[in-house]
JSON list of C-alpha atoms and ligand atoms in Angstrom, two decimals:
[
{"chain": "A", "resi": 1, "resn": "MET", "atom": "CA", "xyz": [28.99, -3.91, 5.88]},
{"chain": "A", "resi": 2, "resn": "ALA", "atom": "CA", "xyz": [26.72, -5.51, 3.47]},
{"chain": "A", "resi": 3, "resn": "GLU", "atom": "CA", "xyz": [28.24, -8.84, 3.85]},
{"chain": "A", "resi": 4, "resn": "LYS", "atom": "CA", "xyz": [27.91, -8.43, 7.62]},
{"chain": "A", "resi": 5, "resn": "ARG", "atom": "CA", "xyz": [24.07, -7.72, 7.21]},
{"chain": "A", "resi": 6, "resn": "LYS", "atom": "CA", "xyz": [23.75, -10.71, 4.74]},
{"chain": "A", "resi": 7, "resn": "ALA", "atom": "CA", "xyz": [25.31, -12.96, 7.38]},
{"chain": "A", "resi": 8, "resn": "ALA", "atom": "CA", "xyz": [23.21, -11.44, 10.24]},
{"chain": "A", "resi": 9, "resn": "ALA", "atom": "CA", "xyz": [20.09, -12.17, 8.01]},
{"chain": "A", "resi": 10, "resn": "GLN", "atom": "CA", "xyz": [21.11, -15.80, 7.30]},
{"chain": "A", "resi": 11, "resn": "GLU", "atom": "CA", "xyz": [21.58, -16.47, 11.09]},
{"chain": "A", "resi": 12, "resn": "ALA", "atom": "CA", "xyz": [18.18, -14.65, 12.10]},
{"chain": "A", "resi": 13, "resn": "PRO", "atom": "CA", "xyz": [15.33, -15.71, 9.78]},
{"chain": "A", "resi": 14, "resn": "SER", "atom": "CA", "xyz": [13.07, -13.05, 11.10]},
{"chain": "A", "resi": 15, "resn": "ILE", "atom": "CA", "xyz": [15.31, -10.30, 9.56]},
{"chain": "A", "resi": 16, "resn": "GLU", "atom": "CA", "xyz": [13.37, -9.16, 6.77]},
{"chain": "A", "resi": 17, "resn": "ARG", "atom": "CA", "xyz": [13.11, -6.39, 4.13]},
{"chain": "A", "resi": 18, "resn": "THR", "atom": "CA", "xyz": [9.88, -4.60, 3.24]},
{"chain": "A", "resi": 19, "resn": "LEU", "atom": "CA", "xyz": [8.80, -1.62, 1.06]},
{"chain": "A", "resi": 20, "resn": "VAL", "atom": "CA", "xyz": [7.06, 1.39, 2.60]},
{"chain": "A", "resi": 21, "resn": "ILE", "atom": "CA", "xyz": [5.48, 4.19, 0.22]},
{"chain": "A", "resi": 22, "resn": "VAL", "atom": "CA", "xyz": [4.31, 7.48, 1.34]},
{"chain": "A", "resi": 23, "resn": "LYS", "atom": "CA", "xyz": [1.55, 7.82, -1.18]},
{"chain": "A", "resi": 24, "resn": "PRO", "atom": "CA", "xyz": [0.88, 11.24, -3.11]},
{"chain": "A", "resi": 25, "resn": "ASP", "atom": "CA", "xyz": [-1.78, 12.19, -0.48]},
{"chain": "A", "resi": 26, "resn": "GLY", "atom": "CA", "xyz": [0.89, 11.75, 2.46]},
{"chain": "A", "resi": 27, "resn": "VAL", "atom": "CA", "xyz": [3.45, 13.76, 0.38]},
{"chain": "A", "resi": 28, "resn": "GLU", "atom": "CA", "xyz": [1.08, 16.41, -0.28]},
{"chain": "A", "resi": 29, "resn": "ARG", "atom": "CA", "xyz": [0.15, 16.77, 3.39]},
{"chain": "A", "resi": 30, "resn": "HIS", "atom": "CA", "xyz": [3.67, 17.07, 4.31]},
{"chain": "A", "resi": 31, "resn": "LEU", "atom": "CA", "xyz": [3.78, 13.70, 6.24]},
{"chain": "A", "resi": 32, "resn": "VAL", "atom": "CA", "xyz": [6.89, 12.31, 4.72]},
{"chain": "A", "resi": 33, "resn": "GLY", "atom": "CA", "xyz": [8.94, 13.19, 7.83]},
{"chain": "A", "resi": 34, "resn": "GLU", "atom": "CA", "xyz": [6.38, 11.97, 10.19]},
{"chain": "A", "resi": 35, "resn": "VAL", "atom": "CA", "xyz": [6.31, 8.54, 8.40]},
{"chain": "A", "resi": 36, "resn": "ILE", "atom": "CA", "xyz": [9.97, 8.25, 8.45]},
{"chain": "A", "resi": 37, "resn": "ARG", "atom": "CA", "xyz": [10.03, 9.22, 12.18]},
{"chain": "A", "resi": 38, "resn": "ARG", "atom": "CA", "xyz": [7.71, 6.50, 13.14]},
{"chain": "A", "resi": 39, "resn": "MET", "atom": "CA", "xyz": [9.39, 3.89, 11.13]},
{"chain": "A", "resi": 40, "resn": "GLU", "atom": "CA", "xyz": [12.70, 4.76, 12.54]},
{"chain": "A", "resi": 41, "resn": "ASN", "atom": "CA", "xyz": [11.25, 4.87, 16.12]},
{"chain": "A", "resi": 42, "resn": "THR", "atom": "CA", "xyz": [10.55, 1.20, 16.00]},
{"chain": "A", "resi": 43, "resn": "GLY", "atom": "CA", "xyz": [14.28, 0.40, 15.46]},
{"chain": "A", "resi": 44, "resn": "LEU", "atom": "CA", "xyz": [13.89, -0.55, 11.63]},
{"chain": "A", "resi": 45, "resn": "LYS", "atom": "CA", "xyz": [16.67, 0.53, 9.44]},
{"chain": "A", "resi": 46, "resn": "ILE", "atom": "CA", "xyz": [16.22, 2.40, 6.34]},
{"chain": "A", "resi": 47, "resn": "GLU", "atom": "CA", "xyz": [18.28, 0.81, 3.58]},
{"chain": "A", "resi": 48, "resn": "ALA", "atom": "CA", "xyz": [17.08, 2.87, 0.57]},
{"chain": "A", "resi": 49, "resn": "MET", "atom": "CA", "xyz": [14.81, 5.88, -0.12]},
{"chain": "A", "resi": 50, "resn": "LYS", "atom": "CA", "xyz": [13.79, 8.00, -3.18]},
{"chain": "A", "resi": 51, "resn": "MET", "atom": "CA", "xyz": [10.95, 10.40, -4.33]},
{"chain": "A", "resi": 52, "resn": "VAL", "atom": "CA", "xyz": [9.38, 9.17, -7.47]},
{"chain": "A", "resi": 53, "resn": "THR", "atom": "CA", "xyz": [6.19, 9.81, -9.51]},
{"chain": "A", "resi": 54, "resn": "ALA", "atom": "CA", "xyz": [5.13, 6.30, -10.32]},
{"chain": "A", "resi": 55, "resn": "SER", "atom": "CA", "xyz": [4.18, 5.62, -13.85]},
{"chain": "A", "resi": 56, "resn": "ARG", "atom": "CA", "xyz": [1.05, 3.84, -14.67]},
{"chain": "A", "resi": 57, "resn": "GLU", "atom": "CA", "xyz": [2.92, 0.90, -16.07]},
{"chain": "A", "resi": 58, "resn": "LEU", "atom": "CA", "xyz": [4.80, 0.75, -12.70]},
{"chain": "A", "resi": 59, "resn": "MET", "atom": "CA", "xyz": [1.46, 0.73, -10.78]},
{"chain": "A", "resi": 60, "resn": "ASP", "atom": "CA", "xyz": [0.11, -1.89, -13.17]},
{"chain": "A", "resi": 61, "resn": "ARG", "atom": "CA", "xyz": [2.97, -4.22, -12.35]},
{"chain": "A", "resi": 62, "resn": "HIS", "atom": "CA", "xyz": [2.80, -3.23, -8.70]},
{"chain": "A", "resi": 63, "resn": "TYR", "atom": "CA", "xyz": [-0.76, -4.58, -8.46]},
{"chain": "A", "resi": 64, "resn": "ALA", "atom": "CA", "xyz": [0.11, -7.47, -10.69]},
{"chain": "A", "resi": 65, "resn": "GLY", "atom": "CA", "xyz": [-2.22, -10.13, -9.29]},
{"chain": "A", "resi": 66, "resn": "GLY", "atom": "CA", "xyz": [-4.02, -10.54, -12.68]},
{"chain": "A", "resi": 67, "resn": "LEU", "atom": "CA", "xyz": [-7.55, -11.86, -12.98]},
{"chain": "A", "resi": 68, "resn": "GLU", "atom": "CA", "xyz": [-7.62, -13.83, -9.63]},
{"chain": "A", "resi": 69, "resn": "TRP", "atom": "CA", "xyz": [-6.43, -10.73, -7.88]},
{"chain": "A", "resi": 70, "resn": "CYS", "atom": "CA", "xyz": [-9.08, -8.50, -9.48]},
{"chain": "A", "resi": 71, "resn": "LYS", "atom": "CA", "xyz": [-11.76, -11.11, -8.65]},
{"chain": "A", "resi": 72, "resn": "GLY", "atom": "CA", "xyz": [-10.54, -11.14, -5.07]},
{"chain": "A", "resi": 73, "resn": "VAL", "atom": "CA", "xyz": [-10.73, -7.34, -4.80]},
{"chain": "A", "resi": 74, "resn": "GLY", "atom": "CA", "xyz": [-14.16, -7.30, -6.67]},
{"chain": "A", "resi": 75, "resn": "GLU", "atom": "CA", "xyz": [-15.62, -9.71, -4.07]},
{"chain": "A", "resi": 76, "resn": "LYS", "atom": "CA", "xyz": [-14.15, -7.48, -1.21]},
{"chain": "A", "resi": 77, "resn": "THR", "atom": "CA", "xyz": [-15.55, -4.27, -2.80]},
{"chain": "A", "resi": 78, "resn": "LYS", "atom": "CA", "xyz": [-18.96, -5.84, -3.34]},
{"chain": "A", "resi": 79, "resn": "LYS", "atom": "CA", "xyz": [-19.15, -6.56, 0.36]},
{"chain": "A", "resi": 80, "resn": "ASN", "atom": "CA", "xyz": [-18.37, -3.07, 1.17]},
{"chain": "A", "resi": 81, "resn": "TYR", "atom": "CA", "xyz": [-21.00, -1.80, -1.15]},
{"chain": "A", "resi": 82, "resn": "ALA", "atom": "CA", "xyz": [-23.64, -3.98, 0.41]},
{"chain": "A", "resi": 83, "resn": "GLN", "atom": "CA", "xyz": [-22.41, -3.24, 3.96]},
{"chain": "A", "resi": 84, "resn": "TYR", "atom": "CA", "xyz": [-23.15, 0.63, 3.43]},
{"chain": "A", "resi": 85, "resn": "GLY", "atom": "CA", "xyz": [-26.55, -0.05, 1.42]},
{"chain": "A", "resi": 86, "resn": "LEU", "atom": "CA", "xyz": [-24.95, 1.17, -1.86]},
{"chain": "A", "resi": 87, "resn": "ASP", "atom": "CA", "xyz": [-26.41, -0.45, -5.09]},
{"chain": "A", "resi": 88, "resn": "ILE", "atom": "CA", "xyz": [-23.47, -1.69, -6.90]},
{"chain": "A", "resi": 89, "resn": "VAL", "atom": "CA", "xyz": [-24.95, -2.34, -10.23]},
{"chain": "A", "resi": 90, "resn": "LYS", "atom": "CA", "xyz": [-26.37, 1.28, -10.20]},
{"chain": "A", "resi": 91, "resn": "GLU", "atom": "CA", "xyz": [-23.02, 2.62, -9.09]},
{"chain": "A", "resi": 92, "resn": "LEU", "atom": "CA", "xyz": [-20.73, 0.64, -11.32]},
{"chain": "A", "resi": 93, "resn": "GLY", "atom": "CA", "xyz": [-22.81, -0.91, -14.04]},
{"chain": "A", "resi": 94, "resn": "THR", "atom": "CA", "xyz": [-22.00, -4.52, -13.04]},
{"chain": "A", "resi": 95, "resn": "ASP", "atom": "CA", "xyz": [-21.98, -6.98, -10.26]},
{"chain": "A", "resi": 96, "resn": "ASP", "atom": "CA", "xyz": [-19.15, -9.22, -11.98]},
{"chain": "A", "resi": 97, "resn": "ASP", "atom": "CA", "xyz": [-16.27, -9.62, -9.45]},
{"chain": "A", "resi": 98, "resn": "THR", "atom": "CA", "xyz": [-13.55, -9.52, -11.99]},
{"chain": "A", "resi": 99, "resn": "LYS", "atom": "CA", "xyz": [-14.84, -6.49, -13.82]},
{"chain": "A", "resi": 100, "resn": "ILE", "atom": "CA", "xyz": [-15.34, -4.64, -10.42]},
{"chain": "A", "resi": 101, "resn": "GLY", "atom": "CA", "xyz": [-11.86, -5.69, -9.48]},
{"chain": "A", "resi": 102, "resn": "LYS", "atom": "CA", "xyz": [-10.42, -4.29, -12.70]},
{"chain": "A", "resi": 103, "resn": "MET", "atom": "CA", "xyz": [-12.23, -1.01, -11.96]},
{"chain": "A", "resi": 104, "resn": "VAL", "atom": "CA", "xyz": [-10.74, -0.76, -8.54]},
{"chain": "A", "resi": 105, "resn": "LYS", "atom": "CA", "xyz": [-7.35, -1.60, -9.86]},
{"chain": "A", "resi": 106, "resn": "GLU", "atom": "CA", "xyz": [-7.68, 1.54, -12.28]},
{"chain": "A", "resi": 107, "resn": "TRP", "atom": "CA", "xyz": [-8.72, 3.69, -9.21]},
{"chain": "A", "resi": 108, "resn": "LEU", "atom": "CA", "xyz": [-5.47, 2.48, -7.46]},
{"chain": "A", "resi": 109, "resn": "ILE", "atom": "CA", "xyz": [-3.27, 3.31, -10.57]},
{"chain": "A", "resi": 110, "resn": "ASP", "atom": "CA", "xyz": [-4.95, 6.79, -10.71]},
{"chain": "A", "resi": 111, "resn": "TYR", "atom": "CA", "xyz": [-4.19, 7.32, -7.12]},
{"chain": "A", "resi": 112, "resn": "ILE", "atom": "CA", "xyz": [-0.63, 6.39, -6.84]},
{"chain": "A", "resi": 113, "resn": "SER", "atom": "CA", "xyz": [0.39, 7.75, -10.11]},
{"chain": "A", "resi": 114, "resn": "ALA", "atom": "CA", "xyz": [-1.08, 11.14, -9.65]},
{"chain": "A", "resi": 115, "resn": "GLY", "atom": "CA", "xyz": [1.93, 12.91, -8.12]},
{"chain": "A", "resi": 116, "resn": "PRO", "atom": "CA", "xyz": [5.27, 12.12, -6.30]},
{"chain": "A", "resi": 117, "resn": "SER", "atom": "CA", "xyz": [5.53, 9.22, -3.74]},
{"chain": "A", "resi": 118, "resn": "VAL", "atom": "CA", "xyz": [8.47, 8.53, -1.34]},
{"chain": "A", "resi": 119, "resn": "ALA", "atom": "CA", "xyz": [9.47, 5.03, -1.58]},
{"chain": "A", "resi": 120, "resn": "MET", "atom": "CA", "xyz": [11.75, 3.28, 1.11]},
{"chain": "A", "resi": 121, "resn": "ILE", "atom": "CA", "xyz": [13.23, -0.06, 1.90]},
{"chain": "A", "resi": 122, "resn": "LEU", "atom": "CA", "xyz": [13.26, -0.98, 5.55]},
{"chain": "A", "resi": 123, "resn": "SER", "atom": "CA", "xyz": [14.87, -3.86, 7.20]},
{"chain": "A", "resi": 124, "resn": "GLY", "atom": "CA", "xyz": [14.91, -5.47, 10.78]},
{"chain": "A", "resi": 125, "resn": "ASN", "atom": "CA", "xyz": [13.21, -8.01, 12.82]},
{"chain": "A", "resi": 126, "resn": "HIS", "atom": "CA", "xyz": [9.88, -9.11, 11.26]},
{"chain": "A", "resi": 127, "resn": "ALA", "atom": "CA", "xyz": [9.97, -5.88, 9.17]},
{"chain": "A", "resi": 128, "resn": "VAL", "atom": "CA", "xyz": [6.86, -6.79, 7.18]},
{"chain": "A", "resi": 129, "resn": "ASP", "atom": "CA", "xyz": [4.55, -7.21, 10.21]},
{"chain": "A", "resi": 130, "resn": "ASN", "atom": "CA", "xyz": [6.10, -4.44, 12.25]},
{"chain": "A", "resi": 131, "resn": "VAL", "atom": "CA", "xyz": [5.73, -2.07, 9.45]},
{"chain": "A", "resi": 132, "resn": "ARG", "atom": "CA", "xyz": [1.93, -2.93, 8.88]},
{"chain": "A", "resi": 133, "resn": "ARG", "atom": "CA", "xyz": [1.43, -2.63, 12.70]},
{"chain": "A", "resi": 134, "resn": "VAL", "atom": "CA", "xyz": [2.74, 0.87, 12.57]},
{"chain": "A", "resi": 135, "resn": "CYS", "atom": "CA", "xyz": [0.72, 1.80, 9.39]},
{"chain": "A", "resi": 136, "resn": "GLY", "atom": "CA", "xyz": [-2.51, 0.28, 10.81]},
{"chain": "A", "resi": 137, "resn": "PRO", "atom": "CA", "xyz": [-5.27, -1.41, 9.05]},
{"chain": "A", "resi": 138, "resn": "THR", "atom": "CA", "xyz": [-6.14, -0.50, 5.32]},
{"chain": "A", "resi": 139, "resn": "LEU", "atom": "CA", "xyz": [-9.21, 1.50, 6.09]},
{"chain": "A", "resi": 140, "resn": "PRO", "atom": "CA", "xyz": [-8.63, 4.59, 8.21]},
{"chain": "A", "resi": 141, "resn": "LEU", "atom": "CA", "xyz": [-12.12, 4.52, 9.66]},
{"chain": "A", "resi": 142, "resn": "VAL", "atom": "CA", "xyz": [-11.20, 1.47, 11.72]},
{"chain": "A", "resi": 143, "resn": "ALA", "atom": "CA", "xyz": [-7.48, 2.27, 12.18]},
{"chain": "A", "resi": 144, "resn": "PRO", "atom": "CA", "xyz": [-6.79, 2.76, 15.81]},
{"chain": "A", "resi": 145, "resn": "PRO", "atom": "CA", "xyz": [-5.10, 6.12, 17.06]},
{"chain": "A", "resi": 146, "resn": "GLY", "atom": "CA", "xyz": [-1.49, 5.82, 17.41]},
{"chain": "A", "resi": 147, "resn": "SER", "atom": "CA", "xyz": [-1.30, 4.17, 14.02]},
{"chain": "A", "resi": 148, "resn": "ILE", "atom": "CA", "xyz": [-0.36, 6.43, 10.80]},
{"chain": "A", "resi": 149, "resn": "ARG", "atom": "CA", "xyz": [-3.57, 5.70, 9.19]},
{"chain": "A", "resi": 150, "resn": "GLY", "atom": "CA", "xyz": [-5.52, 6.09, 12.43]},
{"chain": "A", "resi": 151, "resn": "ASP", "atom": "CA", "xyz": [-3.89, 9.47, 13.34]},
{"chain": "A", "resi": 152, "resn": "PHE", "atom": "CA", "xyz": [-3.75, 11.07, 9.74]},
{"chain": "A", "resi": 153, "resn": "ALA", "atom": "CA", "xyz": [-6.61, 10.03, 7.66]},
{"chain": "A", "resi": 154, "resn": "LEU", "atom": "CA", "xyz": [-10.42, 9.33, 7.90]},
{"chain": "A", "resi": 155, "resn": "ASP", "atom": "CA", "xyz": [-11.31, 7.93, 4.69]},
{"chain": "A", "resi": 156, "resn": "SER", "atom": "CA", "xyz": [-13.77, 5.05, 4.38]},
{"chain": "A", "resi": 157, "resn": "ALA", "atom": "CA", "xyz": [-14.73, 2.65, 1.58]},
{"chain": "A", "resi": 158, "resn": "ASP", "atom": "CA", "xyz": [-18.20, 3.67, 1.10]},
{"chain": "A", "resi": 159, "resn": "TYR", "atom": "CA", "xyz": [-17.05, 7.42, 0.71]},
{"chain": "A", "resi": 160, "resn": "ALA", "atom": "CA", "xyz": [-14.14, 6.46, -1.66]},
{"chain": "A", "resi": 161, "resn": "ASN", "atom": "CA", "xyz": [-16.35, 3.96, -3.75]},
{"chain": "A", "resi": 162, "resn": "ARG", "atom": "CA", "xyz": [-19.08, 6.59, -4.25]},
{"chain": "A", "resi": 163, "resn": "ASP", "atom": "CA", "xyz": [-16.45, 8.84, -5.56]},
{"chain": "A", "resi": 164, "resn": "LYS", "atom": "CA", "xyz": [-15.07, 6.19, -7.79]},
{"chain": "A", "resi": 165, "resn": "ARG", "atom": "CA", "xyz": [-11.61, 6.69, -6.35]},
{"chain": "A", "resi": 166, "resn": "ALA", "atom": "CA", "xyz": [-9.00, 4.57, -4.01]},
{"chain": "A", "resi": 167, "resn": "VAL", "atom": "CA", "xyz": [-9.21, 4.96, -0.23]},
{"chain": "A", "resi": 168, "resn": "LYS", "atom": "CA", "xyz": [-6.74, 7.54, 0.63]},
{"chain": "A", "resi": 169, "resn": "ASN", "atom": "CA", "xyz": [-4.66, 6.11, 3.69]},
{"chain": "A", "resi": 170, "resn": "ILE", "atom": "CA", "xyz": [-1.22, 7.77, 3.42]},
{"chain": "A", "resi": 171, "resn": "VAL", "atom": "CA", "xyz": [0.96, 4.78, 3.11]},
{"chain": "A", "resi": 172, "resn": "HIS", "atom": "CA", "xyz": [1.57, 1.63, 1.31]},
{"chain": "A", "resi": 173, "resn": "ALA", "atom": "CA", "xyz": [3.28, -1.22, 3.01]},
{"chain": "A", "resi": 174, "resn": "SER", "atom": "CA", "xyz": [3.98, -4.71, 1.52]},
{"chain": "A", "resi": 175, "resn": "GLY", "atom": "CA", "xyz": [1.44, -7.24, 2.72]},
{"chain": "A", "resi": 176, "resn": "ASN", "atom": "CA", "xyz": [3.82, -10.33, 3.04]},
{"chain": "A", "resi": 177, "resn": "LEU", "atom": "CA", "xyz": [7.43, -11.19, 2.50]},
{"chain": "A", "resi": 178, "resn": "GLU", "atom": "CA", "xyz": [6.61, -12.42, -1.12]},
{"chain": "A", "resi": 179, "resn": "GLU", "atom": "CA", "xyz": [5.11, -9.12, -1.88]},
{"chain": "A", "resi": 180, "resn": "ALA", "atom": "CA", "xyz": [7.92, -7.17, -0.28]},
{"chain": "A", "resi": 181, "resn": "LYS", "atom": "CA", "xyz": [10.49, -9.12, -2.63]},
{"chain": "A", "resi": 182, "resn": "ALA", "atom": "CA", "xyz": [8.42, -8.41, -5.71]},
{"chain": "A", "resi": 183, "resn": "GLU", "atom": "CA", "xyz": [7.79, -4.69, -4.80]},
{"chain": "A", "resi": 184, "resn": "ILE", "atom": "CA", "xyz": [11.41, -4.02, -3.84]},
{"chain": "A", "resi": 185, "resn": "ALA", "atom": "CA", "xyz": [12.61, -5.42, -7.17]},
{"chain": "A", "resi": 186, "resn": "LEU", "atom": "CA", "xyz": [10.21, -3.24, -8.95]},
{"chain": "A", "resi": 187, "resn": "TRP", "atom": "CA", "xyz": [10.59, 0.10, -7.24]},
{"chain": "A", "resi": 188, "resn": "PHE", "atom": "CA", "xyz": [14.38, -0.26, -6.58]},
{"chain": "A", "resi": 189, "resn": "PRO", "atom": "CA", "xyz": [15.59, -2.40, -9.54]},
{"chain": "A", "resi": 190, "resn": "GLU", "atom": "CA", "xyz": [19.12, -0.98, -8.58]},
{"chain": "A", "resi": 191, "resn": "PHE", "atom": "CA", "xyz": [19.03, -2.41, -5.03]},
{"chain": "A", "resi": 192, "resn": "ARG", "atom": "CA", "xyz": [20.82, -5.94, -4.69]},
{"chain": "A", "resi": 193, "resn": "GLN", "atom": "CA", "xyz": [18.51, -7.88, -2.46]},
{"chain": "B", "resi": 201, "resn": "GDP", "atom": "P1", "xyz": [-3.27, -2.33, 1.93]},
{"chain": "B", "resi": 201, "resn": "GDP", "atom": "O1", "xyz": [-2.30, -3.41, 1.66]},
{"chain": "B", "resi": 201, "resn": "GDP", "atom": "O2", "xyz": [-3.57, -2.15, 3.43]},
{"chain": "B", "resi": 201, "resn": "GDP", "atom": "O3", "xyz": [-2.76, -1.12, 1.38]},
{"chain": "B", "resi": 201, "resn": "GDP", "atom": "O4", "xyz": [-4.60, -2.77, 1.36]},
{"chain": "B", "resi": 201, "resn": "GDP", "atom": "P2", "xyz": [-4.98, -3.63, -0.06]},
{"chain": "B", "resi": 201, "resn": "GDP", "atom": "O5", "xyz": [-3.91, -4.21, -0.57]},
{"chain": "B", "resi": 201, "resn": "GDP", "atom": "O6", "xyz": [-6.24, -4.42, 0.30]},
{"chain": "B", "resi": 201, "resn": "GDP", "atom": "O7", "xyz": [-5.55, -2.31, -0.87]},
{"chain": "B", "resi": 201, "resn": "GDP", "atom": "C1", "xyz": [-4.62, -1.60, -1.65]},
{"chain": "B", "resi": 201, "resn": "GDP", "atom": "C2", "xyz": [-5.16, -0.20, -1.67]},
{"chain": "B", "resi": 201, "resn": "GDP", "atom": "O8", "xyz": [-6.59, -0.15, -2.23]},
{"chain": "B", "resi": 201, "resn": "GDP", "atom": "C3", "xyz": [-5.54, 0.28, -0.36]},
{"chain": "B", "resi": 201, "resn": "GDP", "atom": "O9", "xyz": [-4.25, 0.95, 0.40]},
{"chain": "B", "resi": 201, "resn": "GDP", "atom": "C4", "xyz": [-6.53, 1.40, -0.41]},
{"chain": "B", "resi": 201, "resn": "GDP", "atom": "O10", "xyz": [-5.93, 2.74, -0.95]},
{"chain": "B", "resi": 201, "resn": "GDP", "atom": "C5", "xyz": [-7.48, 0.96, -1.57]},
{"chain": "B", "resi": 201, "resn": "GDP", "atom": "N1", "xyz": [-8.63, 0.19, -1.17]},
{"chain": "B", "resi": 201, "resn": "GDP", "atom": "C6", "xyz": [-8.66, -0.76, -0.46]},
{"chain": "B", "resi": 201, "resn": "GDP", "atom": "N2", "xyz": [-9.80, -1.18, 0.01]},
{"chain": "B", "resi": 201, "resn": "GDP", "atom": "C7", "xyz": [-10.56, -0.52, -0.82]},
{"chain": "B", "resi": 201, "resn": "GDP", "atom": "C8", "xyz": [-12.24, -0.31, -1.01]},
{"chain": "B", "resi": 201, "resn": "GDP", "atom": "O11", "xyz": [-12.99, -1.11, -0.54]},
{"chain": "B", "resi": 201, "resn": "GDP", "atom": "N3", "xyz": [-12.67, 0.78, -1.66]},
{"chain": "B", "resi": 201, "resn": "GDP", "atom": "C9", "xyz": [-11.70, 1.66, -2.32]},
{"chain": "B", "resi": 201, "resn": "GDP", "atom": "N4", "xyz": [-12.26, 2.51, -3.22]},
{"chain": "B", "resi": 201, "resn": "GDP", "atom": "N5", "xyz": [-10.47, 1.43, -2.20]},
{"chain": "B", "resi": 201, "resn": "GDP", "atom": "C10", "xyz": [-9.78, 0.61, -1.42]},
{"chain": "B", "resi": 202, "resn": "MG", "atom": "MG1", "xyz": [-1.83, -4.70, 0.02]}
]
């Protein structure tokens, strides 16, 4: 079976694997079944699944982009503060992109290590993009109805930033194929890719 799948993946370059995580807010709100159902409805296949409380170390490696990553996140966060008329220096004590990014990373680590998550590997045609489509955009405020984030969450960047926490958006999904490979190796070291 595994051999057959491997051969199929070699023949069809669009057959991918990706990682989906029902984050602690999704688990707490009893949305695990709902997320699984929506993923399976697309025709994607669940290859592995487990419930796990992520350690801070695991999350540190998950968001492993380093200083460049922090700088990018910091820039994005600064734009969000400006958009909502929030004074970033007053709120966070700095306007340095990298320092802000490091703070946001801590919020993300706090969020996902706060309780049990359900992680799964999904495979199928354009699995990465198809999963992102089903999840909807990062910010629930702008996620359309019909997507997981649009149907089950309403959080926004200004609200979350004011409370110095990550935006609660039910699910994580790998952003691209490279991220998917690294995240699968991290969350499922026992899985042979
Ligand atoms: P994703 O790939 O769609 O999850 O989005 P990102 O990789 O850009 O961000 C990772 C996570 O950080 C998101 O899922 C949110 O939980 C959180 N997040 C993203 N943008 C913001 C923001 O502007 N403010 C806060 N507080 N959290 C954010
Ligand atoms: Mg991401």
